[in-house]
Amino acid sequence: MKILDSDQIAAFKTFVESHDAFIVTGHKDPDGDCVSSALSAAAILKHFGKEYILLNAGPFKRPEIRPYEREFTDQIPFLSEKDRKSTGLLIVDCSELNRIGDFGDSLKGFDTFIVDHHKTAEIPAGAQAIIDPTSPAAVCLLTMLYEGIVGNPDAETAKIMFLGLSTDTGFFRFLREDSAQVFELAARLVRYGANPNKIYNHITGGKPWSTRKLLGVLLSRTELYCDGKLAVTYETMEDTKNYGQEGRDSDSLYTALLSAAGVQAAVFLRQETDSSCTGGFRSLDDVDVSAVAAKFGGGGHKNASGMSVQGKIATLIPQIVKEFSRIL
């Protein structure tokens, strides 16, 4: 992770000061980093007394972020041409408007600043950006912006920041030997008032029993490909009907799959509708799953990426296995 320099901090501060109001948004189907980054950006705007709305298409399926859903709206308010010119658009934890949701086109034309850490990020024309693929979470960048512009965050803001950092790093399991600065940032958040024990229990606890049953189903139907290096499993619409969407726990699934000897990458597909699927990709070490996700219109990190695509599980699996065979 790179430390933000004074020019980057000054550019963000100037952007905030030069607009009267803001729309703060991130990718649809938000995770902890997306939500905490948006809330951290909002905390900076509050410091300057700026008006803002937190916009997200949802759904807020992950239990650890559901308490914050009420802070967000999925409706863009009507803005006159004058209001549009004085309103800034802050995009966090993604940069592509097509990842924001159906209202992405409605956000074109706003003066835009992006704060992101995804390797596949593409900056829209005319937008300013702070993008660092070496950062394990977008909220790390927002934390440094907050510290550089406002100062030390209060305990509640530090808790939100630590939540995003924890979820995107698998509670620090995904970090490598060059992560000292990330741990230093985490230590600062603890000093500001974040409680790692409580946040860990918030992230991992309270799962409905149905999710434990679903985990067993998904593990039982997992198949190995690419000489045992790739594990693939899937959830049908019938599974979703039987076990519900409450308290999903894909992290436990990926952990179990990647802990098997020889497995270097894992794929989890879910049939969302009769004609569309979502997919999650996880990997170990140097296996770059973002390259595979990009082939299907998705993206993300080297070891953790996702996609949303038209198709059915039965036809997608052979296509995905073919792409993985090129890198495994």
Short mmCIF file of C-alpha atoms in Angstrom, two decimals:
data_model
loop_
_atom_site.label_atom_id
_atom_site.label_comp_id
_atom_site.label_asym_id
_atom_site.label_seq_id
_atom_site.Cartn_x
_atom_site.Cartn_y
_atom_site.Cartn_z
CA MET A 1 0.00 0.00 0.00
CA LYS A 2 1.28 3.43 -0.95
CA ILE A 3 0.99 6.38 1.41
CA LEU A 4 -1.02 9.21 -0.13
CA ASP A 5 1.12 12.23 -0.90
CA SER A 6 0.25 15.86 -0.18
CA ASP A 7 -0.77 16.54 -3.79
CA GLN A 8 -3.36 13.73 -3.74
CA ILE A 9 -4.79 14.92 -0.44
CA ALA A 10 -4.87 18.52 -1.66
CA ALA A 11 -6.64 17.51 -4.89
CA PHE A 12 -9.36 15.68 -2.98
CA LYS A 13 -9.78 18.58 -0.55
CA THR A 14 -10.05 21.07 -3.42
CA PHE A 15 -12.69 18.89 -5.08
CA VAL A 16 -14.74 18.85 -1.87
CA GLU A 17 -14.40 22.58 -1.30
CA SER A 18 -15.37 23.44 -4.89
CA HIS A 19 -18.84 21.84 -4.79
CA ASP A 20 -21.95 22.66 -2.80
CA ALA A 21 -23.39 19.14 -2.62
CA PHE A 22 -22.39 15.57 -3.41
CA ILE A 23 -23.62 12.20 -4.55
CA VAL A 24 -21.50 9.45 -2.97
CA THR A 25 -21.84 6.04 -4.57
CA GLY A 26 -20.15 2.68 -5.04
CA HIS A 27 -20.72 -0.62 -6.78
CA LYS A 28 -24.02 -2.48 -6.65
CA ASP A 29 -24.28 -5.50 -4.34
CA PRO A 30 -22.05 -3.63 -1.87
CA ASP A 31 -19.60 -5.27 0.50
CA GLY A 32 -18.05 -3.98 3.70
CA ASP A 33 -15.35 -1.98 1.95
CA CYS A 34 -17.82 -0.29 -0.39
CA VAL A 35 -20.14 0.72 2.46
CA SER A 36 -17.37 1.82 4.83
CA SER A 37 -15.65 3.81 2.07
CA ALA A 38 -18.88 5.65 1.27
CA LEU A 39 -19.50 6.39 4.95
CA SER A 40 -15.89 7.54 5.40
CA ALA A 41 -16.25 9.91 2.44
CA ALA A 42 -19.47 11.20 3.99
CA ALA A 43 -17.62 11.86 7.25
CA ILE A 44 -15.21 14.12 5.37
CA LEU A 45 -18.12 15.95 3.74
CA LYS A 46 -19.75 16.43 7.15
CA HIS A 47 -16.58 18.14 8.36
CA PHE A 48 -17.00 20.73 5.61
CA GLY A 49 -20.75 21.09 6.20
CA LYS A 50 -21.54 19.80 2.72
CA GLU A 51 -24.90 18.32 1.72
CA TYR A 52 -24.78 14.81 0.32
CA ILE A 53 -26.71 11.65 -0.40
CA LEU A 54 -25.35 8.12 -0.16
CA LEU A 55 -26.50 6.25 -3.25
CA ASN A 56 -26.36 2.50 -3.79
CA ALA A 57 -28.41 0.12 -5.91
CA GLY A 58 -28.08 -2.67 -3.32
CA PRO A 59 -29.03 -5.27 -2.41
CA PHE A 60 -27.46 -5.16 1.05
CA LYS A 61 -27.26 -8.94 1.40
CA ARG A 62 -24.25 -9.21 3.69
CA PRO A 63 -25.30 -9.18 7.37
CA GLU A 64 -22.31 -7.10 8.50
CA ILE A 65 -23.41 -4.13 6.36
CA ARG A 66 -27.16 -4.38 6.84
CA PRO A 67 -27.20 -2.02 9.88
CA TYR A 68 -25.94 0.73 7.55
CA GLU A 69 -28.49 0.18 4.77
CA ARG A 70 -30.77 2.87 6.17
CA GLU A 71 -28.05 5.46 5.48
CA PHE A 72 -28.35 4.84 1.73
CA THR A 73 -30.93 5.46 -0.97
CA ASP A 74 -31.40 3.86 -4.38
CA GLN A 75 -33.10 6.94 -5.83
CA ILE A 76 -31.36 9.89 -7.49
CA PRO A 77 -33.14 13.13 -6.58
CA PHE A 78 -34.19 15.49 -9.35
CA LEU A 79 -31.54 18.11 -9.95
CA SER A 80 -31.85 21.22 -12.09
CA GLU A 81 -29.06 21.98 -14.54
CA LYS A 82 -27.71 24.55 -12.07
CA ASP A 83 -27.76 22.01 -9.24
CA ARG A 84 -25.97 19.41 -11.39
CA LYS A 85 -23.13 21.86 -12.06
CA SER A 86 -22.63 22.50 -8.35
CA THR A 87 -22.90 18.83 -7.33
CA GLY A 88 -19.84 16.60 -7.19
CA LEU A 89 -19.92 12.85 -7.74
CA LEU A 90 -17.73 10.73 -5.46
CA ILE A 91 -17.32 7.12 -6.58
CA VAL A 92 -15.67 4.78 -4.08
CA ASP A 93 -14.50 1.17 -4.36
CA CYS A 94 -15.14 1.12 -8.11
CA SER A 95 -14.75 3.42 -11.08
CA GLU A 96 -16.88 2.04 -13.89
CA LEU A 97 -20.37 3.55 -14.05
CA ASN A 98 -21.74 0.25 -15.33
CA ARG A 99 -20.83 -1.37 -11.98
CA ILE A 100 -22.91 1.14 -10.06
CA GLY A 101 -26.26 -0.14 -11.27
CA ASP A 102 -29.10 0.83 -13.57
CA PHE A 103 -28.74 4.52 -12.73
CA GLY A 104 -25.13 4.64 -13.95
CA ASP A 105 -26.10 6.52 -17.13
CA SER A 106 -27.92 9.13 -15.03
CA LEU A 107 -24.63 9.99 -13.32
CA LYS A 108 -22.79 10.86 -16.50
CA GLY A 109 -21.81 14.50 -16.80
CA PHE A 110 -21.17 15.18 -13.12
CA ASP A 111 -17.79 16.50 -12.02
CA THR A 112 -16.34 13.24 -10.68
CA PHE A 113 -13.67 12.07 -8.26
CA ILE A 114 -12.90 8.36 -7.88
CA VAL A 115 -11.23 6.62 -4.94
CA ASP A 116 -10.60 2.97 -5.77
CA HIS A 117 -8.14 0.11 -5.44
CA HIS A 118 -9.25 -2.33 -8.11
CA LYS A 119 -6.75 -3.49 -10.67
CA THR A 120 -9.33 -3.42 -13.46
CA ALA A 121 -10.42 0.15 -12.73
CA GLU A 122 -11.08 2.35 -15.77
CA ILE A 123 -11.35 6.09 -15.16
CA PRO A 124 -14.22 7.83 -17.00
CA ALA A 125 -13.15 10.68 -19.25
CA GLY A 126 -12.60 13.91 -17.35
CA ALA A 127 -12.69 12.36 -13.89
CA GLN A 128 -10.07 12.86 -11.21
CA ALA A 129 -8.96 9.77 -9.35
CA ILE A 130 -6.89 8.22 -6.61
CA ILE A 131 -6.47 4.57 -7.56
CA ASP A 132 -3.98 2.29 -5.82
CA PRO A 133 -4.18 -1.43 -6.69
CA THR A 134 -1.60 -2.12 -3.97
CA SER A 135 -4.06 -1.00 -1.30
CA PRO A 136 -5.99 -3.96 0.16
CA ALA A 137 -9.16 -1.88 0.56
CA ALA A 138 -10.51 1.41 -0.76
CA VAL A 139 -11.24 2.46 2.80
CA CYS A 140 -7.47 2.58 3.46
CA LEU A 141 -7.30 5.45 0.98
CA LEU A 142 -10.35 7.15 2.53
CA THR A 143 -8.80 6.76 5.98
CA MET A 144 -5.62 8.50 4.86
CA LEU A 145 -7.67 11.25 3.20
CA TYR A 146 -9.64 11.73 6.41
CA GLU A 147 -6.48 11.88 8.51
CA GLY A 148 -4.81 14.28 6.08
CA ILE A 149 -7.80 16.62 5.77
CA VAL A 150 -9.78 16.37 9.01
CA GLY A 151 -7.45 14.70 11.53
CA ASN A 152 -8.06 11.72 13.80
CA PRO A 153 -11.48 10.12 13.28
CA ASP A 154 -13.82 9.58 16.21
CA ALA A 155 -14.44 6.07 17.54
CA GLU A 156 -17.57 5.43 15.46
CA THR A 157 -15.87 6.47 12.22
CA ALA A 158 -12.80 4.39 13.11
CA LYS A 159 -15.08 1.39 13.69
CA ILE A 160 -16.61 1.80 10.23
CA MET A 161 -13.17 2.13 8.64
CA PHE A 162 -11.87 -0.97 10.44
CA LEU A 163 -14.93 -2.92 9.29
CA GLY A 164 -14.15 -2.23 5.63
CA LEU A 165 -10.47 -3.03 6.06
CA SER A 166 -11.32 -6.28 7.86
CA THR A 167 -13.80 -7.56 5.30
CA ASP A 168 -11.63 -6.90 2.25
CA THR A 169 -8.55 -8.50 3.85
CA GLY A 170 -10.35 -11.54 5.26
CA PHE A 171 -9.53 -10.11 8.68
CA PHE A 172 -5.91 -9.69 7.53
CA ARG A 173 -5.52 -13.25 6.20
CA PHE A 174 -4.95 -12.06 2.64
CA LEU A 175 -2.08 -9.71 3.48
CA ARG A 176 1.49 -10.50 2.56
CA GLU A 177 4.97 -9.64 3.77
CA ASP A 178 4.83 -6.12 2.30
CA SER A 179 1.82 -5.11 4.42
CA ALA A 180 3.47 -3.34 7.34
CA GLN A 181 1.84 -0.02 6.42
CA VAL A 182 -1.59 -1.66 6.37
CA PHE A 183 -1.08 -2.98 9.90
CA GLU A 184 0.15 0.45 10.97
CA LEU A 185 -3.08 1.96 9.61
CA ALA A 186 -5.09 -0.72 11.44
CA ALA A 187 -3.21 0.08 14.66
CA ARG A 188 -4.13 3.75 14.29
CA LEU A 189 -7.80 2.82 13.89
CA VAL A 190 -7.59 0.77 17.08
CA ARG A 191 -6.08 3.75 18.87
CA TYR A 192 -8.94 5.88 17.58
CA GLY A 193 -11.44 3.46 19.13
CA ALA A 194 -12.04 0.49 16.82
CA ASN A 195 -12.41 -2.82 18.71
CA PRO A 196 -11.04 -5.73 16.61
CA ASN A 197 -12.71 -8.40 18.74
CA LYS A 198 -16.17 -6.87 18.49
CA ILE A 199 -15.80 -6.19 14.77
CA TYR A 200 -14.63 -9.76 14.10
CA ASN A 201 -17.64 -11.15 15.96
CA HIS A 202 -19.90 -8.72 14.09
CA ILE A 203 -18.54 -9.98 10.76
CA THR A 204 -18.45 -13.71 11.49
CA GLY A 205 -21.21 -14.28 14.05
CA GLY A 206 -24.97 -14.42 14.04
CA LYS A 207 -25.37 -16.54 10.91
CA PRO A 208 -28.75 -18.28 10.46
CA TRP A 209 -28.61 -22.05 10.78
CA SER A 210 -29.85 -22.31 7.20
CA THR A 211 -26.52 -20.92 6.01
CA ARG A 212 -24.68 -23.81 7.69
CA LYS A 213 -26.92 -26.25 5.82
CA LEU A 214 -26.35 -24.41 2.54
CA LEU A 215 -22.59 -24.50 3.08
CA GLY A 216 -22.79 -28.29 3.31
CA VAL A 217 -24.78 -28.47 0.06
CA LEU A 218 -22.29 -26.27 -1.79
CA LEU A 219 -19.31 -28.27 -0.56
CA SER A 220 -20.98 -31.57 -1.48
CA ARG A 221 -21.47 -30.56 -5.12
CA THR A 222 -18.02 -29.04 -5.62
CA GLU A 223 -16.06 -30.44 -8.57
CA LEU A 224 -12.33 -30.19 -9.27
CA TYR A 225 -10.86 -29.16 -12.63
CA CYS A 226 -7.45 -28.33 -14.08
CA ASP A 227 -5.73 -31.30 -12.45
CA GLY A 228 -7.27 -30.49 -9.07
CA LYS A 229 -6.13 -26.86 -9.04
CA LEU A 230 -9.59 -25.37 -9.57
CA ALA A 231 -12.64 -25.99 -7.32
CA VAL A 232 -16.05 -25.01 -8.70
CA THR A 233 -19.42 -25.05 -6.98
CA TYR A 234 -22.76 -23.38 -7.52
CA GLU A 235 -26.09 -22.38 -6.00
CA THR A 236 -29.34 -22.90 -7.89
CA MET A 237 -32.48 -20.80 -7.66
CA GLU A 238 -34.06 -23.74 -5.83
CA ASP A 239 -31.26 -23.58 -3.25
CA THR A 240 -31.94 -19.89 -2.74
CA LYS A 241 -35.63 -20.64 -2.28
CA ASN A 242 -34.92 -23.40 0.24
CA TYR A 243 -32.22 -21.68 2.28
CA GLY A 244 -32.96 -17.98 1.73
CA GLN A 245 -30.58 -15.09 1.19
CA GLU A 246 -30.19 -14.13 4.83
CA GLY A 247 -26.71 -14.07 6.30
CA ARG A 248 -24.73 -15.36 3.33
CA ASP A 249 -21.29 -16.67 4.23
CA SER A 250 -19.29 -17.11 1.04
CA ASP A 251 -16.07 -16.36 2.94
CA SER A 252 -16.38 -19.65 4.85
CA LEU A 253 -17.01 -21.45 1.57
CA TYR A 254 -13.91 -20.02 -0.10
CA THR A 255 -11.81 -20.73 2.98
CA ALA A 256 -12.90 -24.39 2.97
CA LEU A 257 -12.29 -24.83 -0.76
CA LEU A 258 -8.88 -23.16 -0.80
CA SER A 259 -7.71 -25.11 2.25
CA ALA A 260 -7.77 -28.37 0.27
CA ALA A 261 -4.38 -29.63 -0.85
CA GLY A 262 -3.59 -28.68 -4.44
CA VAL A 263 -6.46 -26.22 -4.91
CA GLN A 264 -5.19 -22.86 -6.11
CA ALA A 265 -8.45 -21.18 -7.16
CA ALA A 266 -12.15 -21.43 -6.30
CA VAL A 267 -15.27 -20.39 -8.19
CA PHE A 268 -18.75 -19.95 -6.73
CA LEU A 269 -21.63 -19.36 -9.14
CA ARG A 270 -25.17 -18.40 -8.20
CA GLN A 271 -28.14 -18.52 -10.57
CA GLU A 272 -29.85 -15.24 -9.71
CA THR A 273 -32.61 -15.38 -12.34
CA ASP A 274 -33.52 -17.74 -15.19
CA SER A 275 -31.10 -15.87 -17.41
CA SER A 276 -28.44 -14.33 -15.17
CA CYS A 277 -25.72 -15.43 -12.77
CA THR A 278 -23.30 -13.88 -10.36
CA GLY A 279 -19.90 -15.37 -9.73
CA GLY A 280 -17.15 -15.08 -7.17
CA PHE A 281 -13.50 -15.97 -7.79
CA ARG A 282 -10.82 -16.49 -5.14
CA SER A 283 -7.24 -17.68 -5.44
CA LEU A 284 -3.95 -18.22 -3.69
CA ASP A 285 -0.57 -16.61 -4.30
CA ASP A 286 0.10 -15.60 -7.92
CA VAL A 287 -3.10 -16.87 -9.57
CA ASP A 288 -4.75 -13.73 -10.98
CA VAL A 289 -8.51 -14.32 -10.94
CA SER A 290 -9.23 -10.73 -11.99
CA ALA A 291 -8.02 -11.69 -15.48
CA VAL A 292 -10.69 -14.39 -15.66
CA ALA A 293 -13.42 -12.17 -14.21
CA ALA A 294 -12.61 -9.50 -16.81
CA LYS A 295 -13.36 -12.02 -19.58
CA PHE A 296 -16.95 -12.09 -18.32
CA GLY A 297 -17.36 -8.35 -17.77
CA GLY A 298 -16.37 -8.48 -14.12
CA GLY A 299 -13.30 -7.44 -12.20
CA GLY A 300 -11.74 -6.93 -8.83
CA HIS A 301 -8.47 -7.92 -7.21
CA LYS A 302 -5.77 -10.37 -8.16
CA ASN A 303 -6.93 -12.91 -5.56
CA ALA A 304 -10.58 -11.89 -5.19
CA SER A 305 -12.88 -10.88 -8.05
CA GLY A 306 -16.47 -11.18 -9.14
CA MET A 307 -18.85 -10.88 -12.05
CA SER A 308 -22.51 -10.53 -13.00
CA VAL A 309 -23.34 -12.05 -16.36
CA GLN A 310 -26.16 -13.30 -18.53
CA GLY A 311 -26.28 -17.07 -18.78
CA LYS A 312 -26.94 -20.34 -16.99
CA ILE A 313 -24.66 -22.26 -14.66
CA ALA A 314 -24.46 -25.32 -16.91
CA THR A 315 -23.09 -23.34 -19.84
CA LEU A 316 -20.96 -20.94 -17.83
CA ILE A 317 -18.93 -23.57 -15.96
CA PRO A 318 -17.21 -24.96 -19.11
CA GLN A 319 -16.43 -21.41 -20.26
CA ILE A 320 -14.97 -20.46 -16.89
CA VAL A 321 -12.93 -23.67 -16.65
CA LYS A 322 -11.54 -22.98 -20.13
CA GLU A 323 -10.33 -19.54 -19.05
CA PHE A 324 -8.79 -20.91 -15.86
CA SER A 325 -6.98 -23.61 -17.83
CA ARG A 326 -4.98 -20.81 -19.45
CA ILE A 327 -3.56 -19.57 -16.12
CA LEU A 328 -3.39 -22.70 -13.93
#
